[in-house]
Coordinates of C-alpha atoms in Angstrom, one line a residue:
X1 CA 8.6 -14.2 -8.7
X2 CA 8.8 -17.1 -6.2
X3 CA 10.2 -19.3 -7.8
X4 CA 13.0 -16.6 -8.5
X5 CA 13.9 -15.8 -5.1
X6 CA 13.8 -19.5 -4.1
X7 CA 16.4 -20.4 -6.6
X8 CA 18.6 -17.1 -5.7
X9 CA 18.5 -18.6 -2.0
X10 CA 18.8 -22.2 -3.1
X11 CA 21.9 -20.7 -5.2
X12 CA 23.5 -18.8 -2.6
X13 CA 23.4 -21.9 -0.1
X14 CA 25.2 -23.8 -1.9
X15 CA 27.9 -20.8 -2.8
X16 CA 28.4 -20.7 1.1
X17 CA 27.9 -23.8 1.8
X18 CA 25.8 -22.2 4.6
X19 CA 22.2 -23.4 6.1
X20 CA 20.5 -20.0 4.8
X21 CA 16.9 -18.9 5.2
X22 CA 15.1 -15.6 4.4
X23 CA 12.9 -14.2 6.9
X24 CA 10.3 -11.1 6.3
X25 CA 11.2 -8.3 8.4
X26 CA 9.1 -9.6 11.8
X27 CA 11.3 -12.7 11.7
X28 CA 9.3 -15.1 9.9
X29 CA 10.3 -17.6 7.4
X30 CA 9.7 -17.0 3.8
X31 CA 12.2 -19.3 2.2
X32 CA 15.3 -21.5 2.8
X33 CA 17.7 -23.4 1.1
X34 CA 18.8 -27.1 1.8
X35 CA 20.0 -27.9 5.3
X36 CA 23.1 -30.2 6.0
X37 CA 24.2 -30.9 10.0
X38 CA 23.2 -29.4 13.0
X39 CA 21.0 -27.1 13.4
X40 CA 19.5 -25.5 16.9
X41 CA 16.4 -25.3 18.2
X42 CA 15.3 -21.6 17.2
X43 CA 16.0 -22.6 13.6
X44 CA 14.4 -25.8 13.8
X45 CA 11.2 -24.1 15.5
X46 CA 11.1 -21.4 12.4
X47 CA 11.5 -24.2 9.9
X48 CA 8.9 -26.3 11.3
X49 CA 6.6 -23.6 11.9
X50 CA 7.5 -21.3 9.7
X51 CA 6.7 -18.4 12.3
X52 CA 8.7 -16.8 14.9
X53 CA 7.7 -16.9 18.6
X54 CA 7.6 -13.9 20.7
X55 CA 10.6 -15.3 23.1
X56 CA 12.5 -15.8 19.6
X57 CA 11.9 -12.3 18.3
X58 CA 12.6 -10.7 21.8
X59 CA 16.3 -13.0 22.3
X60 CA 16.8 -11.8 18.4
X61 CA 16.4 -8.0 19.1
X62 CA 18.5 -8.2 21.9
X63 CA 21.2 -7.7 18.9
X64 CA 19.6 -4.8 17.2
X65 CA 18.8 -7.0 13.9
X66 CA 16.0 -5.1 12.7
X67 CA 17.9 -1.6 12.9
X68 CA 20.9 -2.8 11.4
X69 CA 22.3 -1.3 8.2
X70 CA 24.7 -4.5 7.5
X71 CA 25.7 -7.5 8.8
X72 CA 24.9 -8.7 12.1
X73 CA 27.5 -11.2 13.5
X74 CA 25.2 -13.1 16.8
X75 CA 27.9 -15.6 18.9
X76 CA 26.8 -18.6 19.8
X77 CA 25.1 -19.4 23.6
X78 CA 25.6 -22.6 24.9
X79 CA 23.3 -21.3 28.0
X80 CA 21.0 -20.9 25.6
X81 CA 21.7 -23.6 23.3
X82 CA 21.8 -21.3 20.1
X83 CA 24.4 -21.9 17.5
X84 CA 26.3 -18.2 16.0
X85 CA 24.6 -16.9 13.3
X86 CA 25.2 -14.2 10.5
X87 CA 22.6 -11.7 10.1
X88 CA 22.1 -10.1 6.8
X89 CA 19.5 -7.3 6.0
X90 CA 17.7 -7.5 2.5
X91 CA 17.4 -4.0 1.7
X92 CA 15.6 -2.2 -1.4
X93 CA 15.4 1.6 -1.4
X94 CA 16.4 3.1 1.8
X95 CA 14.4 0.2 3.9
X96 CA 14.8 -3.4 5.1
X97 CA 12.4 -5.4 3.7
X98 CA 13.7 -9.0 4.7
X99 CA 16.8 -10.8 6.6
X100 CA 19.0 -13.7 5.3
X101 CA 20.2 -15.6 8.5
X102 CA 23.0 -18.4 8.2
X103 CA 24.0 -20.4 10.5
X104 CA 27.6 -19.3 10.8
X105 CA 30.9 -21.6 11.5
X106 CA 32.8 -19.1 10.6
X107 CA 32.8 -19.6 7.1
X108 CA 31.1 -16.3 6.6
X109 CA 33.8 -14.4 8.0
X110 CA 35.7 -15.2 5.1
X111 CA 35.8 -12.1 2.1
X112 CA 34.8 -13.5 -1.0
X113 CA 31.9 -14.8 0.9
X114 CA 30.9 -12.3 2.4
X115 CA 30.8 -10.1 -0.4
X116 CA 28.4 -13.2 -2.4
X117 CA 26.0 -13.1 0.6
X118 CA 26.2 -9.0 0.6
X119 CA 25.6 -9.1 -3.4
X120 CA 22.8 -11.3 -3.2
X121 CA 20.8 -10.0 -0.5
X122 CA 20.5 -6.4 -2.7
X123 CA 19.4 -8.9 -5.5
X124 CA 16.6 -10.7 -3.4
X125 CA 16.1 -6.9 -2.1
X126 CA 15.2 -5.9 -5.3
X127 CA 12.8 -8.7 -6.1
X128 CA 11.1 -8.5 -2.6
X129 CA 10.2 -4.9 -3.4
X130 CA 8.9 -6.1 -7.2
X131 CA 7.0 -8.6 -5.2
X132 CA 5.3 -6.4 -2.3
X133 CA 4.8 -3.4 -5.3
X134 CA 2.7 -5.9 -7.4
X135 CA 0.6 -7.2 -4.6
X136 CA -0.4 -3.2 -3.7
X137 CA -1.1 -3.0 -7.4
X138 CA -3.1 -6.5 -6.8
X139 CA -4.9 -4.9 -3.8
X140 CA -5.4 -1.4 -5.9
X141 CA -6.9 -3.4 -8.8
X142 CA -8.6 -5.5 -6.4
X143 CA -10.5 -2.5 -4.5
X144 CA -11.9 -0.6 -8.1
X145 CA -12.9 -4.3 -9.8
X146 CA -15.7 -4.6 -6.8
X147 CA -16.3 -0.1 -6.5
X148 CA -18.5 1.7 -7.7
X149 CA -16.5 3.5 -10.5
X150 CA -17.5 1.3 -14.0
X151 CA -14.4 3.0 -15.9
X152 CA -12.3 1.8 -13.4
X153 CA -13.9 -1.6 -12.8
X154 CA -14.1 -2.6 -16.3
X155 CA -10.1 -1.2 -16.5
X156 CA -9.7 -3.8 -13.7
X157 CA -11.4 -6.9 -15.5
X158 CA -8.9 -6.3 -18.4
X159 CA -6.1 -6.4 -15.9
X160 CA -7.1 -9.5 -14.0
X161 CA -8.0 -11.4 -17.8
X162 CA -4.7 -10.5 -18.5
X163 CA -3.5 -12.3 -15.5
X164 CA -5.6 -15.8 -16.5
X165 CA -9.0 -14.6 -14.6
X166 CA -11.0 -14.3 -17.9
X167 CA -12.3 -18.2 -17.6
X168 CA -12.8 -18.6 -14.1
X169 CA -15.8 -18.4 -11.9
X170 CA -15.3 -16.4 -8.8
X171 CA -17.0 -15.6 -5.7
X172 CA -15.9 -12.5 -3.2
X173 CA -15.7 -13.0 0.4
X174 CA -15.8 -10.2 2.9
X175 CA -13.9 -10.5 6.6
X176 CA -14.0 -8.1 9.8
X177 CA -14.5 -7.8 13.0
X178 CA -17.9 -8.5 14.9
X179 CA -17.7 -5.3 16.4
X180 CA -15.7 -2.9 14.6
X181 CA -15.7 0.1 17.1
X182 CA -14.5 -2.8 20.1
X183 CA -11.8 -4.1 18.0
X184 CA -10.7 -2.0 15.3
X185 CA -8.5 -3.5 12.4
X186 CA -4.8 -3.8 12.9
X187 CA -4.2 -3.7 9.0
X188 CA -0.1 -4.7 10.0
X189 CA -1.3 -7.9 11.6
X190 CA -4.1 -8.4 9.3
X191 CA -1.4 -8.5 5.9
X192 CA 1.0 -10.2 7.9
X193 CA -1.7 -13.3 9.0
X194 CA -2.6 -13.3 5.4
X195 CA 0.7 -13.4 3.5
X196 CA 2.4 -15.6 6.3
X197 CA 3.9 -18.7 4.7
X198 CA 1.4 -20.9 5.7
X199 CA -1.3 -17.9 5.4
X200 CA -3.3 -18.0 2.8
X201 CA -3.3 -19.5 -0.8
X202 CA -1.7 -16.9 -3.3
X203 CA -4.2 -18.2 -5.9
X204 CA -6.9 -16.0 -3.6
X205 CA -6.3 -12.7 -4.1
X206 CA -7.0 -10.1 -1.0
X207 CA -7.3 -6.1 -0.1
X208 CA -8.1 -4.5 2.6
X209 CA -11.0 -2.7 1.9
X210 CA -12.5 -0.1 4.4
X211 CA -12.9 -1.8 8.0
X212 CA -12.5 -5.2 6.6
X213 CA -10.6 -7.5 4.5
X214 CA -12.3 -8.2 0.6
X215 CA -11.3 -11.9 -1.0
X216 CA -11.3 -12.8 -4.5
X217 CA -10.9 -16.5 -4.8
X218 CA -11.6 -19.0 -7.7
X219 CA -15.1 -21.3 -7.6
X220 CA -15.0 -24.7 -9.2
X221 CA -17.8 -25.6 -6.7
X222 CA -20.4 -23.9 -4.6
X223 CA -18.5 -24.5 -1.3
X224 CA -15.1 -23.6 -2.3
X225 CA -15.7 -19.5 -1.3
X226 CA -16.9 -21.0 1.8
X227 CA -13.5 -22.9 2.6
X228 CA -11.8 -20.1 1.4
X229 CA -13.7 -17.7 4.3
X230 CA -13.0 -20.3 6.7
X231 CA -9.4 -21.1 5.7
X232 CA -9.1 -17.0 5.9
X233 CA -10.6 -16.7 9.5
X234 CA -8.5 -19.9 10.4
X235 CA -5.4 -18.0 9.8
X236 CA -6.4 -14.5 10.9
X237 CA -6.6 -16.1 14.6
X238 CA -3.3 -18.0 14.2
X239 CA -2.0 -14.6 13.6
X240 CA -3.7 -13.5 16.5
X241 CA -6.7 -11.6 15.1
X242 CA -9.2 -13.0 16.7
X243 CA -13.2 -11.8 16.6
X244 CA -13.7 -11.8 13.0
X245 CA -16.7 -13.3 11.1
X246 CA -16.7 -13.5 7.5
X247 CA -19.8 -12.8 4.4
X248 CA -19.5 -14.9 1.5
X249 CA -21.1 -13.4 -1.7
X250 CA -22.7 -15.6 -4.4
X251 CA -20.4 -17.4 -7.2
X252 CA -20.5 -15.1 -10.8
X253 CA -19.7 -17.0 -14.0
X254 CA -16.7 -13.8 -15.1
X255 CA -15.1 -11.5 -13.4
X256 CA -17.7 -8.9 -14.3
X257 CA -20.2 -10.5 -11.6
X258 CA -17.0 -9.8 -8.4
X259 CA -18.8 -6.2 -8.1
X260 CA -22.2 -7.9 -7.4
X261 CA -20.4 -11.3 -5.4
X262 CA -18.9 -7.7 -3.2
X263 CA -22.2 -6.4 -2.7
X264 CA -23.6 -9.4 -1.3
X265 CA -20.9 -10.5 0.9
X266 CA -20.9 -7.5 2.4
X267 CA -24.8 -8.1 3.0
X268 CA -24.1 -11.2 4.7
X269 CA -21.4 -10.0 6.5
X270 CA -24.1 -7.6 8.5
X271 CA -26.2 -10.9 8.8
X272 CA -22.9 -12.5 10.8
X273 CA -22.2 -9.7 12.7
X274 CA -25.4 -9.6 14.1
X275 CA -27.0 -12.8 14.5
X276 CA -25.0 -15.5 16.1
X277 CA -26.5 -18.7 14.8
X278 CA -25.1 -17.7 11.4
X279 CA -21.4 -17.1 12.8
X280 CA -18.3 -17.2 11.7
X281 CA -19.5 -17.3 7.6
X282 CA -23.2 -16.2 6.6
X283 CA -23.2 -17.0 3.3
X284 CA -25.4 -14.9 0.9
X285 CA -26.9 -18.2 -1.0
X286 CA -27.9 -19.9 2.0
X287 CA -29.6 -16.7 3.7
X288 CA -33.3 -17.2 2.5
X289 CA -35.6 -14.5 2.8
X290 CA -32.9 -12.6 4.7
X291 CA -31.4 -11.5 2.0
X292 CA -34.1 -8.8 1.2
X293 CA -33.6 -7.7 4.5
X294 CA -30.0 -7.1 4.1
X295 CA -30.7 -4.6 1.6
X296 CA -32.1 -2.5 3.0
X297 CA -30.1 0.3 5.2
X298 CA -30.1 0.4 9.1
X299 CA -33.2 3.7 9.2
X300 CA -35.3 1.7 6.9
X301 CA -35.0 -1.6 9.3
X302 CA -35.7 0.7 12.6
X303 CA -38.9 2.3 10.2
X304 CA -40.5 -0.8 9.4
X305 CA -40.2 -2.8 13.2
X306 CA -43.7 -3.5 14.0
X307 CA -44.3 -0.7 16.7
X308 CA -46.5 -2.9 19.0
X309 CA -43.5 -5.0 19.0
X310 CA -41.0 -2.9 20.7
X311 CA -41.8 -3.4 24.9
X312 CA -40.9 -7.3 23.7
X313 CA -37.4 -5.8 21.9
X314 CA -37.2 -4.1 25.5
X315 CA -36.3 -7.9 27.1
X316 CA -33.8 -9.8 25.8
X317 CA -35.0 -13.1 27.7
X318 CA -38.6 -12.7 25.6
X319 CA -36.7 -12.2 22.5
X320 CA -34.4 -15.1 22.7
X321 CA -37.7 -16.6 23.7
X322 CA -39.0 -15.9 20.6
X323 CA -36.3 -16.4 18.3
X324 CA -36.1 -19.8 19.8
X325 CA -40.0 -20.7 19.4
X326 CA -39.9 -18.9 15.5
X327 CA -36.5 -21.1 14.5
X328 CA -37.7 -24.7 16.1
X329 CA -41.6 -24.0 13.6
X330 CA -43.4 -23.3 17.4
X331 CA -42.6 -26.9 18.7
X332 CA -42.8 -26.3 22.9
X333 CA -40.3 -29.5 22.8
X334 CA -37.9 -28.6 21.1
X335 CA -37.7 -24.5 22.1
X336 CA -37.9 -25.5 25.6
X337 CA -35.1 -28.3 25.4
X338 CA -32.9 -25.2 23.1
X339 CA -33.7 -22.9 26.4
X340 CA -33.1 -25.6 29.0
X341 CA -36.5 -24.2 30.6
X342 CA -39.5 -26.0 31.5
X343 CA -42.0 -25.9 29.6
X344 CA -44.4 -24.3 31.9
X345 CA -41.5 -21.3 31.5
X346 CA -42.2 -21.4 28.1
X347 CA -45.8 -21.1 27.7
X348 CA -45.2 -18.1 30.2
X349 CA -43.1 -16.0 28.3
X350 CA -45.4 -16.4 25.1
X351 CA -48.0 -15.4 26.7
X352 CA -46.5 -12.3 28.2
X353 CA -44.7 -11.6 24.8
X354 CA -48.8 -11.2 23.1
X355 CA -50.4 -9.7 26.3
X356 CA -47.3 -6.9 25.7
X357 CA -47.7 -6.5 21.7
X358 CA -51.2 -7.2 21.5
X359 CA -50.2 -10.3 18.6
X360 CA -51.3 -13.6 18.4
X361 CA -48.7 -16.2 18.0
X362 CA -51.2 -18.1 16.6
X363 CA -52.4 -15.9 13.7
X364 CA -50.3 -16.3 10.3
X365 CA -50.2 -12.6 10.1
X366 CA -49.2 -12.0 13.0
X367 CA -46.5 -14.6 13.3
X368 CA -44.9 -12.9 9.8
X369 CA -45.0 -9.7 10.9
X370 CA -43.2 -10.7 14.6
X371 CA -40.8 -13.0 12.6
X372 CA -39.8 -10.4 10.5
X373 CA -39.6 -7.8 12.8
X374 CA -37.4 -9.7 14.6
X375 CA -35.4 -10.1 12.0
X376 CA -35.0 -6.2 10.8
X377 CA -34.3 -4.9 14.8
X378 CA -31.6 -7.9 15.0
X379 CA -30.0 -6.5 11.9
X380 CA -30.3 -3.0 13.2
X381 CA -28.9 -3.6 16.4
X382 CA -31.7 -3.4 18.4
X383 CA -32.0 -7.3 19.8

């Protein structure tokens, strides 16, 4: 489909004997054809970039481009130092779903070529829509491969081994915000980070899934879901969604472990969201003995909290305390240089934090049961 609509462009530059490029409908670049002479600085900036500043997109809606139901003729501005341009909106039924912009000397104003530019932007309207109707049936078939529904997930796996999946192994990688109810999901700015040009790799395929974003990406080797989470966070925040963490679920040999890869990324997603050491990607593998806690749901966690442990939950300088002490194996050196306390400070806050729960740091028992406990209220929000 690409490869179509490059040519088409590639085609219709050379017809006009225009600098041509095809924007998506929020201005940014999607593809453009060979460039010969002068150009300005806003169309050097989208080329380089292949985005669209905000000062771009405000100067450009100054002429009504976005609303327009034809060609847009914008003069040039030597104040501004912006060469005239022909505006063309892609359209494919009854909406806009792209612009073709040529740098205009007037040669556009002619008939014949106008009529070319006119006939091929319903062409590349046509295959826009294909294209955006095939990713939603992407993101549909996406969504039931890692559900519930087994029907519809094994009608999924035929759909995706159809498409070339059937050999690969793949891992599924779950993205949201930190904290959903702060900053809930702008799913425009979410698709539009995603699918930018220099967004992420089509290879990985993506939906948005509930309050978060699900990726199916290809595994040659253990880390590669892990740079595909971080590649995904990386241009989330370019796109200016910012805050997000990211699960990564184990690697499955077929397409019949995603559901299971889902299920697990979404486990350590809830490990990322509330612990910070494992920010921006907990990744299910790596968690240890904090998977088994991820399993379980947030009443069960609050249920099994050691009760003489709560008055320390109650203080969050005795539970950073803690967690410090727990994660550096009870070395005072090493939790005190972590806290940048003495380590008289230290000793102190232990001290109070058994004297309030009535358990020994020093017992194994005891130490397991606090560790764990820890680990459950963090999980359920309560530290």
């Amino acid at each position: 489909m690409h490869d179509e609509i490059d040519e088409l462009v590639d085609d219709l530059a050379a017809a006009a004997g225009l600098a041509v490029q095809l924007t998506d409908t929020n201005f940014n670049s999607l593809t453009f054809g060979p460039h010969r002479g002068k150009v300005d600085w806003i169309r050097r900036e989208t080329l380089l970039t292949r985005t669209t500043s905000a000062e771009i997109r405000r100067y450009l809606d100054t002429f009504n481009v976005r609303t327009a139901m034809g060609p847009v003729h914008i003069p040039a501005d030597p104040s501004r130092d912006t060469m005239a341009r022909l505006v063309v909106p892609v359209r494919s039924n009854g909406r806009t779903v792209g612009f073709l912009w040529f740098l205009d000397d007037g040669t556009a104003a002619h008939p014949a070529v106008l009529d070319r530019i006119v006939a091929a932007a319903e062409r590349l309207g046509r295959l826009l829509n294909r294209d955006a109707h095939r990713q939603q049936l992407v993101a549909d078939r996406l969504r039931d491969l890692v559900g519930e529904h087994e029907p519809s997930r094994q009608e999924s796996i035929r759909f995706f081994e159809d498409q070339g999946w059937s050999a690969r192994r793949v891992a599924v990688t779950v993205a949201a915000a930190v904290d959903p109810a702060a900053q809930p999901m702008d799913q425009t700015a979410v698709t539009e980070a995603l699918d930018a040009p220099r967004g992420l790799d089509r290879k990985v395929l993506r939906a948005v899934h509930d309050d978060a974003v699900v990726l199916l990406s290809p595994a040659a080797a253990a880390e590669d879901p892990r740079r595909t989470a971080g590649r995904a966070l990386d241009v989330l925040a370019a796109g200016g969604v910012a805050g997000w963490v990211a699960g990564v679920g184990g690697v499955h040999p077929t397409l019949a472990g995603a559901a299971d890869s889902y299920r697990q990324a979404r486990c350590a997603l809830r490990v990322a969201r509330s612990m910070s050491e494992h920010r921006p990607i907990a990744d299910w593998p790596r968690l240890g003995a904090l998977r088994v806690l991820t399993l379980l749901p947030v009443q069960a966690l609050q249920q099994a909290i050691e009760p003489r442990l709560l008055p320390v939950l109650a203080d969050a300088t005795l539970v950073e305390t803690l967690r410090t002490y727990l994660v550096e194996a009870g070395d005072i050196r090493r939790t005190c240089a972590a806290l940048h306390v003495h380590r008289g400070t230290v000793y102190y806050r232990l001290r109070k934090i058994e004297q309030l729960s009535q358990l020994s740091l020093r017992d194994g028992d005891d130490r397991l049961t606090i560790h764990t406990s820890l680990h459950m209220a963090r999980l359920a929000g309560m530290a």
